[in-house]
Structures are given as structure tokens and as C-alpha cells.
């Protein structure tokens, strides 16, 4: 990833939210291919939700985390670094 | 989600097949779809010498790799278009891929042929893509025929084929509808042409390429206008999302129930094909499209009309 995540790398996303002094969970960092553009998202729960926010249907892109493919139902965690690779070639 | 075959965690979900697959089972699924296309449509056999057109994109490389894994006699063919900031990278991907997998490769350099695409583009008044496509097809056919390959294979996938069929249908283009399909028999001096990935969507070939570790070329051509079929692909993506499996059904049913009607009429009234008097390439026009491009480059006559030949019959 070319960008520096703006949250501390050791920040662990805890499920127990609700205490005001806790730091916000780190955002999900998404690299879009083939553009190479990076975007960040807060509160994305699943790969499907991420694709929806990007305006993509599940069969329009691969979602990759740690070198592996994710199906749409897979849960996304705060601080995840993902790649979304659109599959439509231009001819 | 679990793998349909072995219940391991799935990595690919395919609504059109009501299934999810783990990496190993996905490769089996993909191989079976290709086998089904080859056998179901009688595309070729293990006796054939197959020339595979390699652009460097995911589809052509996935096709080459899978045919090689299935034990077919395959040789790659890459046409180097000589487009700055683009062609060298695509060629390097193809050369690296063939070296890695031990595939034989032929490269046609348009620069050497005097047909570098930027040169052609500068001389033509019409959009370059039609001439570029024509020149590529010309060399695919020519290398296949000159070097005794019995089959010419391209990486067209289901989305390519459906977008094209849909466009032909919107125009009710009889000549194109008469022979659109995964198999064009060897006739009129053309090599037999096959599209073994026709049952697999773009998403499916992308997943295969990823799981097989294929490093493919993704940078768009600088002359690309955003591809004429892209709008139709979007429309079909929505249709497919609403009723998974419709894309494949539309195409398969055309092959089964639609095409012959157009083919029968085309046999009665279609244009005749004869060898080009300048290069011998089969054409339905007076001289072939590539010779017309060459004439235009040499400054004879106006911009070539590069439409209408039967050698347009495949993209
Ligand atoms: S986009 Fe047009 S010019 Fe570029 S490679 Fe494709 S057909 Fe040729
Ligand atoms: Zn499995
Ligand atoms: Zn000619």
C-alpha cells in the first residue's frame, strides 16, 4: 500500500464501543484497481457493503485481503487493508 | 460461505451457478467449463495445433494457461502494436508469462510491417480502433495459415460475446448474427476460430487469473475511447444481477435456436468472398482492409473504408 494509514498501526478494533475516551476504530483502507486510487471507509461490515458503497455489484470486482479473495458475505474489520480490483476490461 | 464441493471456506461466490468454491475446487470448476465448451461445441481436439492470440490481458493468458494444463498443443501469438507507453508493457507481460510457463510464442511487430498503430492513426480520418482490430485479425489469420496452425483461439469471454450479440441484435445485423459463436469453421481461406472461454464471465476469468497467480496487463490503451460495448455490459450486469444465469442462457439459446435462421438466409444472399488481389487474404471487398490501410499510408486515394469485409466477422 502506498499510503500511510492515519490510525496507529497497533490500534486494535474492539467491539466494546460506547466509552467516550476510546479512540475511534481505524478506518478500512481500500485500494481501487486498476486506477490505483486509495480510499478510506468507516464502519464497513461486509465485503458486499463495501462493494455497494463503491457502486459495484458483487460480480464486478474482486475483493482481496492479505493476498486472498473474499466472498461478499465475509466480515470486514476496522483497520483492514483491502484491494478492490474491477474486472471489466475495456475490450 | 462454504465450498459447494468440499465444504472448505469459499473464496469465490457465483450466483449464476448457485455456488461458492474454495481455490482448488474453483480451478476444477473453471477447467470443466472450458472442457464443456470444447467438447460441447466440438471446438478442437488434442491433435490440433492451436495458435492462441495473447494480448496480455487476463482472458487471453487464462485461456493459454488452461489449455496448456489440459494438454493441448498451444503456441502464443502476440501482435506488438507499437503504441508508446502501452505496447512495450503488454508485450513484456506476454513474454514473461510464456517464459514462465514454457509456452512457445510468436510476435508480430507492426512497426516492421510498416503498420505501427500511431502511424496508421495519424493517416486515417476515422477512429483507429476499427483499423487496429482489422490489422490484428489479419495477422492472427495470416500466421495461423502461413505456419500451418489448424485452430486460432481467442480469449473472448461470455461478457464479450453477450455484449456483441446484443449489439448485433439491436441492429438485426444478419451477416454478423449468421456466424457469431464460439466456433467459426475453416472456410473461405480463414483458419478455424474458437472461443473456449465463451461460457465463463469476465468475473470468472478474473478469479481464475488471480488464483493461478497470472500477472496480467491492465493499463488501458491510450487510444481507447472507453469501449463501445461498455454500456451494454453495464446493462447486462444489472439483468444478470436480477436473474443470475440469464447471460449464459441468452447466448446458449441463440446458438441453439437463433443462429441457424440467420445463417440460412445469409447462405442465400450473403456477399461472396475471394482472395485479395494484392495479398491473397480472403475478402468480400475488392481489395482487403489491410491492403486498403497500406494504400492509404502510401498516400494513394483517400482514407480507406475499412468496414464491410467478411474478415470483420470476428472481433
Ligand atoms: S483500444 Fe483501439 S487502438 Fe487500442 S488496442 Fe484496442 S483496438 Fe487498438
Ligand atoms: Zn472445495
Ligand atoms: Zn490484401
Tab-separated table of N, CA and C in Angstrom, chain A residues 6-66:
chain	number	residue	atom	x	y	z
A	6	UNK	N	-3.995	6.507	8.578
A	6	UNK	CA	-3.932	7.620	9.516
A	6	UNK	C	-4.254	7.212	10.949
A	7	UNK	N	-4.393	5.931	11.202
A	7	UNK	CA	-4.573	5.478	12.580
A	7	UNK	C	-3.305	4.758	13.030
A	8	UNK	N	-3.118	4.692	14.317
A	8	UNK	CA	-1.939	3.998	14.831
A	8	UNK	C	-2.008	2.542	14.405
A	9	UNK	N	-0.884	1.996	13.950
A	9	UNK	CA	-0.924	0.629	13.440
A	9	UNK	C	-1.262	-0.395	14.522
A	10	UNK	N	-1.029	-0.072	15.772
A	10	UNK	CA	-1.317	-1.057	16.806
A	10	UNK	C	-2.723	-0.914	17.386
A	11	UNK	N	-3.497	0.020	16.803
A	11	UNK	CA	-4.857	0.180	17.306
A	11	UNK	C	-5.667	-1.071	17.016
A	12	UNK	N	-6.172	-1.680	18.038
A	12	UNK	CA	-6.960	-2.891	17.847
A	12	UNK	C	-8.427	-2.503	17.877
A	13	UNK	N	-9.146	-2.891	16.848
A	13	UNK	CA	-10.569	-2.571	16.811
A	13	UNK	C	-11.298	-3.393	17.853
A	14	UNK	N	-11.812	-2.765	18.834
A	14	UNK	CA	-12.523	-3.509	19.866
A	14	UNK	C	-14.008	-3.404	19.617
A	15	UNK	N	-14.693	-4.456	19.957
A	15	UNK	CA	-16.130	-4.479	19.739
A	15	UNK	C	-16.840	-3.620	20.784
A	16	UNK	N	-16.216	-3.467	21.941
A	16	UNK	CA	-16.873	-2.754	23.029
A	16	UNK	C	-16.761	-1.254	22.836
A	17	UNK	N	-17.620	-0.723	21.992
A	17	UNK	CA	-17.635	0.718	21.803
A	17	UNK	C	-18.470	1.346	22.904
A	18	UNK	N	-18.583	2.638	22.912
A	18	UNK	CA	-19.503	3.268	23.834
A	18	UNK	C	-18.817	4.039	24.931
A	19	UNK	N	-17.516	3.880	25.068
A	19	UNK	CA	-16.834	4.706	26.064
A	19	UNK	C	-16.154	5.851	25.351
A	20	UNK	N	-16.475	7.058	25.800
A	20	UNK	CA	-16.084	8.253	25.066
A	20	UNK	C	-14.585	8.434	24.940
A	21	UNK	N	-13.818	7.900	25.881
A	21	UNK	CA	-12.376	8.132	25.826
A	21	UNK	C	-11.660	7.169	24.886
A	22	UNK	N	-12.407	6.264	24.311
A	22	UNK	CA	-11.737	5.331	23.385
A	22	UNK	C	-11.490	5.988	22.031
A	23	UNK	N	-10.361	5.689	21.403
A	23	UNK	CA	-10.135	6.229	20.060
A	23	UNK	C	-11.112	5.587	19.082
A	24	UNK	N	-11.492	6.347	18.053
A	24	UNK	CA	-12.376	5.781	17.029
A	24	UNK	C	-11.673	4.614	16.365
A	25	UNK	N	-12.422	3.584	15.965
A	25	UNK	CA	-11.771	2.459	15.295
A	25	UNK	C	-11.103	2.922	14.016
A	26	UNK	N	-9.989	2.319	13.673
A	26	UNK	CA	-9.293	2.757	12.457
A	26	UNK	C	-10.149	2.474	11.222
A	27	UNK	N	-10.041	3.316	10.229
A	27	UNK	CA	-10.874	3.112	9.041
A	27	UNK	C	-10.375	1.923	8.214
A	28	UNK	N	-11.231	1.481	7.325
A	28	UNK	CA	-10.854	0.459	6.347
A	28	UNK	C	-10.204	1.176	5.162
A	29	UNK	N	-9.029	0.705	4.793
A	29	UNK	CA	-8.301	1.357	3.703
A	29	UNK	C	-8.426	0.503	2.443
A	30	UNK	N	-8.931	1.112	1.393
A	30	UNK	CA	-9.219	0.356	0.162
A	30	UNK	C	-8.435	0.926	-1.011
A	31	UNK	N	-7.709	0.048	-1.659
A	31	UNK	CA	-7.015	0.469	-2.872
A	31	UNK	C	-7.821	-0.027	-4.072
A	32	UNK	N	-8.187	0.925	-4.932
A	32	UNK	CA	-9.014	0.581	-6.096
A	32	UNK	C	-8.130	0.347	-7.314
A	33	UNK	N	-8.335	-0.793	-7.959
A	33	UNK	CA	-7.602	-1.084	-9.179
A	33	UNK	C	-8.581	-1.195	-10.337
A	34	UNK	N	-8.197	-0.869	-11.553
A	34	UNK	CA	-6.839	-0.533	-11.982
A	34	UNK	C	-6.418	0.920	-11.776
A	35	UNK	N	-7.273	1.784	-11.177
A	35	UNK	CA	-6.891	3.208	-11.070
A	35	UNK	C	-5.702	3.427	-10.150
A	36	UNK	N	-5.585	2.596	-9.099
A	36	UNK	CA	-4.510	2.783	-8.142
A	36	UNK	C	-4.849	3.803	-7.075
A	37	UNK	N	-6.113	4.241	-7.046
A	37	UNK	CA	-6.557	5.266	-6.099
A	37	UNK	C	-6.828	4.600	-4.731
A	38	UNK	N	-6.556	5.350	-3.639
A	38	UNK	CA	-6.827	4.816	-2.307
A	38	UNK	C	-7.971	5.580	-1.646
A	39	UNK	N	-8.890	4.838	-1.022
A	39	UNK	CA	-9.993	5.484	-0.298
A	39	UNK	C	-10.137	4.851	1.070
A	40	UNK	N	-10.669	5.614	2.019
A	40	UNK	CA	-10.887	5.046	3.349
A	40	UNK	C	-12.368	5.069	3.677
A	41	UNK	N	-12.792	4.086	4.462
A	41	UNK	CA	-14.211	3.955	4.816
A	41	UNK	C	-14.321	3.680	6.318
A	42	UNK	N	-15.321	4.276	6.929
A	42	UNK	CA	-15.633	3.954	8.319
A	42	UNK	C	-16.809	2.991	8.328
A	43	UNK	N	-16.822	2.145	9.330
A	43	UNK	CA	-17.980	1.271	9.543
A	43	UNK	C	-18.436	0.531	8.287
A	44	UNK	N	-17.587	-0.296	7.765
A	44	UNK	CA	-17.999	-1.219	6.699
A	44	UNK	C	-18.046	-2.590	7.338
A	45	UNK	N	-19.161	-3.271	7.244
A	45	UNK	CA	-19.293	-4.554	7.934
A	45	UNK	C	-18.923	-5.760	7.087
A	46	UNK	N	-19.284	-5.708	5.795
A	46	UNK	CA	-19.020	-6.873	4.949
A	46	UNK	C	-18.441	-6.424	3.613
A	47	UNK	N	-17.884	-7.405	2.894
A	47	UNK	CA	-17.352	-7.113	1.559
A	47	UNK	C	-18.467	-6.605	0.651
A	48	UNK	N	-19.674	-7.170	0.813
A	48	UNK	CA	-20.811	-6.735	-0.005
A	48	UNK	C	-21.129	-5.263	0.228
A	49	UNK	N	-21.105	-4.872	1.528
A	49	UNK	CA	-21.396	-3.479	1.855
A	49	UNK	C	-20.360	-2.541	1.237
A	50	UNK	N	-19.121	-2.985	1.254
A	50	UNK	CA	-18.054	-2.175	0.665
A	50	UNK	C	-18.301	-2.002	-0.840
A	51	UNK	N	-18.637	-3.083	-1.517
A	51	UNK	CA	-18.894	-3.012	-2.957
A	51	UNK	C	-20.074	-2.086	-3.241
A	52	UNK	N	-21.117	-2.201	-2.414
A	52	UNK	CA	-22.277	-1.319	-2.581
A	52	UNK	C	-21.877	0.140	-2.484
A	53	UNK	N	-21.038	0.433	-1.499
A	53	UNK	CA	-20.631	1.837	-1.322
A	53	UNK	C	-19.808	2.335	-2.498
A	54	UNK	N	-19.162	1.387	-3.182
A	54	UNK	CA	-18.367	1.762	-4.345
A	54	UNK	C	-19.206	1.742	-5.623
A	55	UNK	N	-20.490	1.416	-5.471
A	55	UNK	CA	-21.372	1.364	-6.635
A	55	UNK	C	-21.127	0.157	-7.518
A	56	UNK	N	-20.622	-0.930	-6.925
A	56	UNK	CA	-20.301	-2.130	-7.704
A	56	UNK	C	-21.192	-3.296	-7.296
A	57	UNK	N	-21.533	-4.115	-8.277
A	57	UNK	CA	-22.215	-5.374	-7.993
A	57	UNK	C	-21.147	-6.411	-7.640
A	58	UNK	N	-21.555	-7.470	-6.918
A	58	UNK	CA	-20.551	-8.451	-6.464
A	58	UNK	C	-19.746	-9.105	-7.591
A	59	UNK	N	-20.314	-9.191	-8.796
A	59	UNK	CA	-19.551	-9.832	-9.873
A	59	UNK	C	-18.790	-8.819	-10.724
A	60	UNK	N	-18.667	-7.603	-10.225
A	60	UNK	CA	-17.911	-6.605	-10.988
A	60	UNK	C	-16.480	-6.434	-10.498
A	61	UNK	N	-16.144	-7.007	-9.343
A	61	UNK	CA	-14.808	-6.765	-8.809
A	61	UNK	C	-14.365	-7.899	-7.889
A	62	UNK	N	-13.063	-8.079	-7.790
A	62	UNK	CA	-12.504	-8.983	-6.794
A	62	UNK	C	-12.219	-8.167	-5.545
A	63	UNK	N	-12.486	-8.743	-4.379
A	63	UNK	CA	-12.108	-8.097	-3.121
A	63	UNK	C	-11.005	-8.948	-2.501
A	64	UNK	N	-9.871	-8.305	-2.248
A	64	UNK	CA	-8.674	-9.046	-1.834
A	64	UNK	C	-8.181	-8.522	-0.486
A	65	UNK	N	-7.916	-9.452	0.436
A	65	UNK	CA	-7.337	-9.072	1.730
A	65	UNK	C	-6.198	-10.037	2.023
A	66	UNK	N	-5.060	-9.512	2.359
A	66	UNK	CA	-3.881	-10.338	2.661
A	66	UNK	C	-3.613	-11.393	1.588
